[in-house]
Coordinates of C-alpha atoms in Angstrom, one line a residue:
X1 CA 0.1 -0.1 0.0
X2 CA 1.5 3.4 -1.0
X3 CA 1.3 6.4 1.1
X4 CA -1.6 8.0 -0.8
X5 CA -3.6 4.8 -0.3
X6 CA -2.6 5.0 3.5
X7 CA -3.9 8.6 3.5
X8 CA -7.3 7.5 1.9
X9 CA -7.6 4.9 4.9
X10 CA -7.6 8.1 7.2
X11 CA -10.2 9.8 5.0
X12 CA -12.4 6.7 5.0
X13 CA -12.1 6.6 8.8
X14 CA -13.1 10.3 9.0
X15 CA -16.3 9.7 7.2
X16 CA -17.1 6.3 9.0
X17 CA -19.5 5.5 11.9
X18 CA -18.3 5.6 15.5
X19 CA -18.5 2.0 15.4
X20 CA -16.0 1.7 12.5
X21 CA -13.7 4.1 14.5
X22 CA -14.1 2.0 17.7
X23 CA -13.2 -1.2 15.7
X24 CA -10.0 0.5 14.4
X25 CA -8.6 1.2 17.9
X26 CA -11.0 0.0 20.4
X27 CA -9.1 0.6 23.8
X28 CA -7.8 3.9 22.7
X29 CA -11.0 5.2 21.5
X30 CA -12.8 4.2 24.7
X31 CA -10.2 5.5 27.2
X32 CA -10.0 8.8 25.1
X33 CA -13.6 9.3 25.1
X34 CA -13.8 8.5 29.0
X35 CA -11.2 10.8 29.8
X36 CA -12.4 13.7 27.7
X37 CA -15.9 13.3 29.5
X38 CA -14.4 12.8 33.1
X39 CA -11.7 15.4 32.7
X40 CA -12.8 18.0 30.3
X41 CA -10.1 20.5 31.2
X42 CA -7.3 17.9 31.6
X43 CA -4.6 16.9 29.1
X44 CA -2.7 13.7 28.9
X45 CA 0.3 12.6 26.9
X46 CA 0.2 9.6 24.4
X47 CA 2.1 8.2 21.6
X48 CA 0.3 7.9 18.3
X49 CA 1.2 6.2 14.9
X50 CA 0.8 8.3 11.8
X51 CA -0.6 6.9 8.7
X52 CA 2.8 6.6 7.1
X53 CA 4.2 4.6 10.0
X54 CA 5.9 7.2 12.2
X55 CA 5.6 7.6 16.1
X56 CA 4.3 10.8 17.1
X57 CA 3.8 12.4 20.5
X58 CA 0.7 14.2 21.4
X59 CA -1.0 16.0 24.1
X60 CA -4.7 14.9 24.0
X61 CA -7.6 16.0 23.7
X62 CA -5.9 18.3 21.0
X63 CA -5.2 16.2 17.9
X64 CA -7.4 13.4 19.1
X65 CA -8.0 12.6 15.5
X66 CA -4.3 11.8 14.9
X67 CA -4.4 9.4 17.8
X68 CA -7.5 7.5 16.7
X69 CA -6.9 7.4 12.8
X70 CA -3.2 8.2 12.2
X71 CA -3.9 11.6 10.6
X72 CA -5.7 14.8 10.7
X73 CA -9.3 14.2 9.5
X74 CA -10.8 17.5 8.5
X75 CA -11.4 17.4 4.8
X76 CA -9.1 20.4 4.2
X77 CA -6.4 18.6 6.1
X78 CA -6.6 15.6 4.0
X79 CA -6.5 17.5 0.8
X80 CA -3.5 19.4 2.2
X81 CA -1.7 16.1 3.0
X82 CA -2.5 14.9 -0.5
X83 CA -1.1 17.8 -2.1
X84 CA 2.1 17.7 0.0
X85 CA 2.6 14.0 -0.9
X86 CA 2.3 14.9 -4.5
X87 CA 4.5 17.9 -4.5
X88 CA 7.3 17.5 -2.1
X89 CA 10.2 15.1 -3.5
X90 CA 13.4 13.8 -2.0
X91 CA 16.0 16.6 -1.0
X92 CA 13.2 19.3 -1.2
X93 CA 12.8 22.0 1.6
X94 CA 9.7 22.9 3.5
X95 CA 8.8 25.7 5.9
X96 CA 6.0 25.2 8.5
X97 CA 4.7 28.4 10.2
X98 CA 2.4 27.4 13.1
X99 CA 3.5 23.8 13.3
X100 CA 1.6 22.9 16.5
X101 CA 2.7 19.2 17.3
X102 CA 4.3 18.8 14.0
X103 CA 1.9 16.6 11.8
X104 CA 2.7 18.3 8.7
X105 CA 6.3 19.0 9.5
X106 CA 6.8 15.3 10.2
X107 CA 4.9 14.3 7.0
X108 CA 7.2 16.7 5.0
X109 CA 10.3 15.3 6.8
X110 CA 9.2 11.9 5.7
X111 CA 8.6 13.1 2.1
X112 CA 11.8 15.1 1.6
X113 CA 14.0 12.4 3.3
X114 CA 17.4 12.7 5.2
X115 CA 18.9 14.9 2.5
X116 CA 16.0 17.4 2.5
X117 CA 15.3 20.0 5.1
X118 CA 12.2 21.0 7.1
X119 CA 12.1 24.1 9.4
X120 CA 9.1 24.4 11.9
X121 CA 8.1 27.4 14.0
X122 CA 5.7 27.1 16.9
X123 CA 5.5 29.9 19.3
X124 CA 3.7 28.1 22.1
X125 CA 5.8 26.9 24.9
X126 CA 4.0 23.6 25.8
X127 CA 3.1 22.7 22.2
X128 CA 6.7 23.4 21.3
X129 CA 7.8 21.1 23.9
X130 CA 5.9 18.3 22.1
X131 CA 7.1 19.5 18.6
X132 CA 10.7 19.2 19.8
X133 CA 10.1 15.7 21.1
X134 CA 8.7 14.7 17.6
X135 CA 11.6 16.3 15.9
X136 CA 14.4 14.7 18.2
X137 CA 15.2 11.8 15.9
X138 CA 14.8 13.6 12.5
X139 CA 18.0 15.5 11.7
X140 CA 16.2 17.1 8.6
X141 CA 13.7 18.6 10.9
X142 CA 14.6 21.8 12.8
X143 CA 12.0 23.1 15.3
X144 CA 12.2 26.9 16.3
X145 CA 10.4 28.2 19.4
X146 CA 9.8 31.5 17.9
X147 CA 7.0 33.6 16.3
X148 CA 7.1 34.8 12.8
X149 CA 6.3 38.6 12.3
X150 CA 6.8 41.8 10.1
X151 CA 9.8 42.7 12.2
X152 CA 12.2 41.0 14.7
X153 CA 10.8 41.9 18.1
X154 CA 9.6 40.7 21.3
X155 CA 5.8 40.2 21.2
X156 CA 2.9 39.2 23.6
X157 CA 1.8 35.6 22.8
X158 CA -1.4 34.2 24.0
X159 CA -1.6 30.5 24.8
X160 CA -5.0 28.6 25.7
X161 CA -5.2 25.4 27.4
X162 CA -4.8 22.1 25.6
X163 CA -8.3 22.0 24.3
X164 CA -8.1 25.1 22.5
X165 CA -4.3 25.1 21.7
X166 CA -4.8 25.3 18.0
X167 CA -6.1 28.7 18.6
X168 CA -2.6 29.9 20.2
X169 CA -2.1 33.5 18.7
X170 CA -0.3 36.7 18.7
X171 CA -3.8 38.2 18.4
X172 CA -6.3 37.7 21.2
X173 CA -9.4 39.8 19.9
X174 CA -10.6 37.5 17.3
X175 CA -11.6 34.9 20.0
X176 CA -13.1 37.3 22.7
X177 CA -16.5 36.8 21.3
X178 CA -16.4 33.0 21.3
X179 CA -18.6 31.1 23.7
X180 CA -15.7 29.1 25.3
X181 CA -13.5 32.1 25.7
X182 CA -14.6 33.2 29.2
X183 CA -14.1 29.6 30.7
X184 CA -10.8 29.2 28.9
X185 CA -8.8 32.5 29.1
X186 CA -5.3 32.3 27.8
X187 CA -2.0 32.8 29.6
X188 CA 0.3 35.5 28.1
X189 CA 4.0 35.4 27.8
X190 CA 6.7 37.0 25.9
X191 CA 8.1 35.5 22.6
X192 CA 11.0 36.4 20.3
X193 CA 9.7 37.0 16.8
X194 CA 11.6 36.8 13.6
X195 CA 11.3 38.3 10.3
X196 CA 11.5 35.8 7.5
X197 CA 13.5 38.2 5.3
X198 CA 16.2 38.4 7.9
X199 CA 15.9 34.6 8.6
X200 CA 15.9 33.4 5.1
X201 CA 17.8 35.6 2.8
X202 CA 21.4 35.1 4.5
X203 CA 20.7 31.4 4.7
X204 CA 21.0 28.6 2.2
X205 CA 17.5 27.4 3.1
X206 CA 15.2 27.9 0.1
X207 CA 11.7 26.3 0.8
X208 CA 9.9 24.9 -2.2
X209 CA 6.6 25.1 -0.1
X210 CA 5.7 27.3 2.8
X211 CA 2.7 26.4 5.1
X212 CA 1.1 29.2 7.3
X213 CA -1.4 28.6 10.1
X214 CA -1.0 31.5 12.5
X215 CA -4.5 32.4 13.5
X216 CA -4.5 36.2 12.5
X217 CA -1.0 36.9 11.9
X218 CA -0.9 36.0 8.2
X219 CA -0.2 39.5 7.0
X220 CA 2.6 40.1 9.3
X221 CA 4.3 36.9 8.3
X222 CA 4.1 37.7 4.7
X223 CA 4.9 41.5 4.9
X224 CA 8.0 40.4 6.8
X225 CA 8.9 38.1 3.7
X226 CA 8.4 40.5 0.9
X227 CA 12.0 40.6 -0.3
X228 CA 12.3 36.8 -0.1
X229 CA 9.1 36.4 -2.0
X230 CA 10.2 38.8 -4.7
X231 CA 13.3 37.0 -5.4
X232 CA 12.0 33.5 -5.1
X233 CA 8.7 31.6 -5.9
X234 CA 7.7 29.1 -3.3
X235 CA 4.2 27.9 -3.3
X236 CA 2.4 29.1 -0.2
X237 CA -0.5 27.1 1.6
X238 CA -2.4 29.4 4.0
X239 CA -5.3 28.6 6.2
X240 CA -7.8 31.1 4.9
X241 CA -11.0 32.0 6.9
X242 CA -14.4 33.2 5.6
X243 CA -15.7 36.6 6.1
X244 CA -18.0 35.3 8.8
X245 CA -15.0 34.6 10.9
X246 CA -13.4 38.1 10.7
X247 CA -10.9 37.4 7.9
X248 CA -9.3 40.8 7.5
X249 CA -5.8 39.6 8.0
X250 CA -6.2 37.0 5.2
X251 CA -7.8 39.8 3.0
X252 CA -4.6 41.9 3.7
X253 CA -2.3 38.8 3.1
X254 CA -4.1 38.0 -0.2
X255 CA -3.5 41.6 -1.4
X256 CA 0.0 41.6 -0.6
X257 CA 0.5 38.3 -2.4
X258 CA -1.4 39.6 -5.4
X259 CA 1.2 42.5 -5.6
X260 CA 3.9 39.9 -5.7
X261 CA 2.0 38.1 -8.7
X262 CA 0.6 35.2 -6.6
X263 CA -2.7 33.9 -7.5
X264 CA -5.0 31.7 -5.2
X265 CA -5.6 28.1 -5.9
X266 CA -8.0 25.5 -4.2
X267 CA -6.8 22.0 -3.4
X268 CA -9.0 19.4 -5.3
X269 CA -10.1 16.3 -3.6
X270 CA -7.4 14.5 -5.8
X271 CA -4.7 16.7 -4.2
X272 CA -4.1 18.8 -7.4
X273 CA -4.3 22.4 -7.7
X274 CA -7.0 24.5 -9.5
X275 CA -6.8 28.2 -10.0
X276 CA -9.7 30.2 -8.6
X277 CA -11.7 32.3 -11.1
X278 CA -13.7 33.9 -8.2
X279 CA -12.6 35.4 -4.8
X280 CA -11.7 33.1 -2.0
X281 CA -14.7 34.4 -0.1
X282 CA -17.1 33.5 -2.7
X283 CA -15.5 30.0 -2.9
X284 CA -16.1 29.6 0.6
X285 CA -19.4 30.5 0.5
X286 CA -20.4 28.3 -2.2
X287 CA -18.9 25.4 -0.3
X288 CA -20.5 26.4 3.0
X289 CA -17.3 26.4 4.8
X290 CA -15.8 28.8 7.2
X291 CA -12.2 28.0 6.3
X292 CA -10.0 26.0 3.8
X293 CA -6.4 25.8 2.9
X294 CA -5.6 27.9 -0.2
X295 CA -2.5 27.6 -2.2
X296 CA -1.0 30.7 -3.5
X297 CA 1.1 30.2 -6.7
X298 CA 3.3 32.8 -8.4
X299 CA 2.4 33.3 -12.1

């Protein structure tokens, strides 16, 4: 079974009944569900196995889908994985900004092999600790406990509990209206931020692909990379929010990319790219989705 077929098994499980998922990993499924109900604010460390056969450390309940199925199961994440599998080759280089526990970084490290290079940025301290554990035995994967911003600086970073850790962000205001916010306020700490132009241009690291998932800091990340993106042409996969979720940072990021001759593409179910003939907002509205991974490609 090749890696795309293994990913399809994850997709099948994502669409399957609870009974089918229970059959896949009965003890893990039952224990995870019990702990989530009995200790809704707790977290616990586990070891998962990804669909490509790699061990991965997790803190549950975040990334429960990886623990139960071997992969991230949202349709947008399955399509992103398909695209990466078809795009990244041995010895390629990949940049992951907002890596969380490192699922896509680990997949990229597997695809590019020992002669390739993956750099992963994760600003949240607890999350980074798990990322660093996952990178420990992969010399081609370098984890960085830093934020990425328009300028090098020390910034305030907001870190939620495990349950909402995928919302860790430099920008708090976007979550203040959420129902869960009052019950799970974040901790704030200082974090060193780097500018991609300063970081990439003096180095030999030339990513073929860049993944950005930074919860409202999309424009700052790209504004700090204008010189690099003018000189080079990496494809950029960015989580893009619908207008209903206050997507001003995404609109600003798209406008900046358009100035650099980048155009938005959707990832089809096959993992191939298709250029959008409408706005990203219209596409999301037609799909009835509040977010998707959009790939920007220089013309």
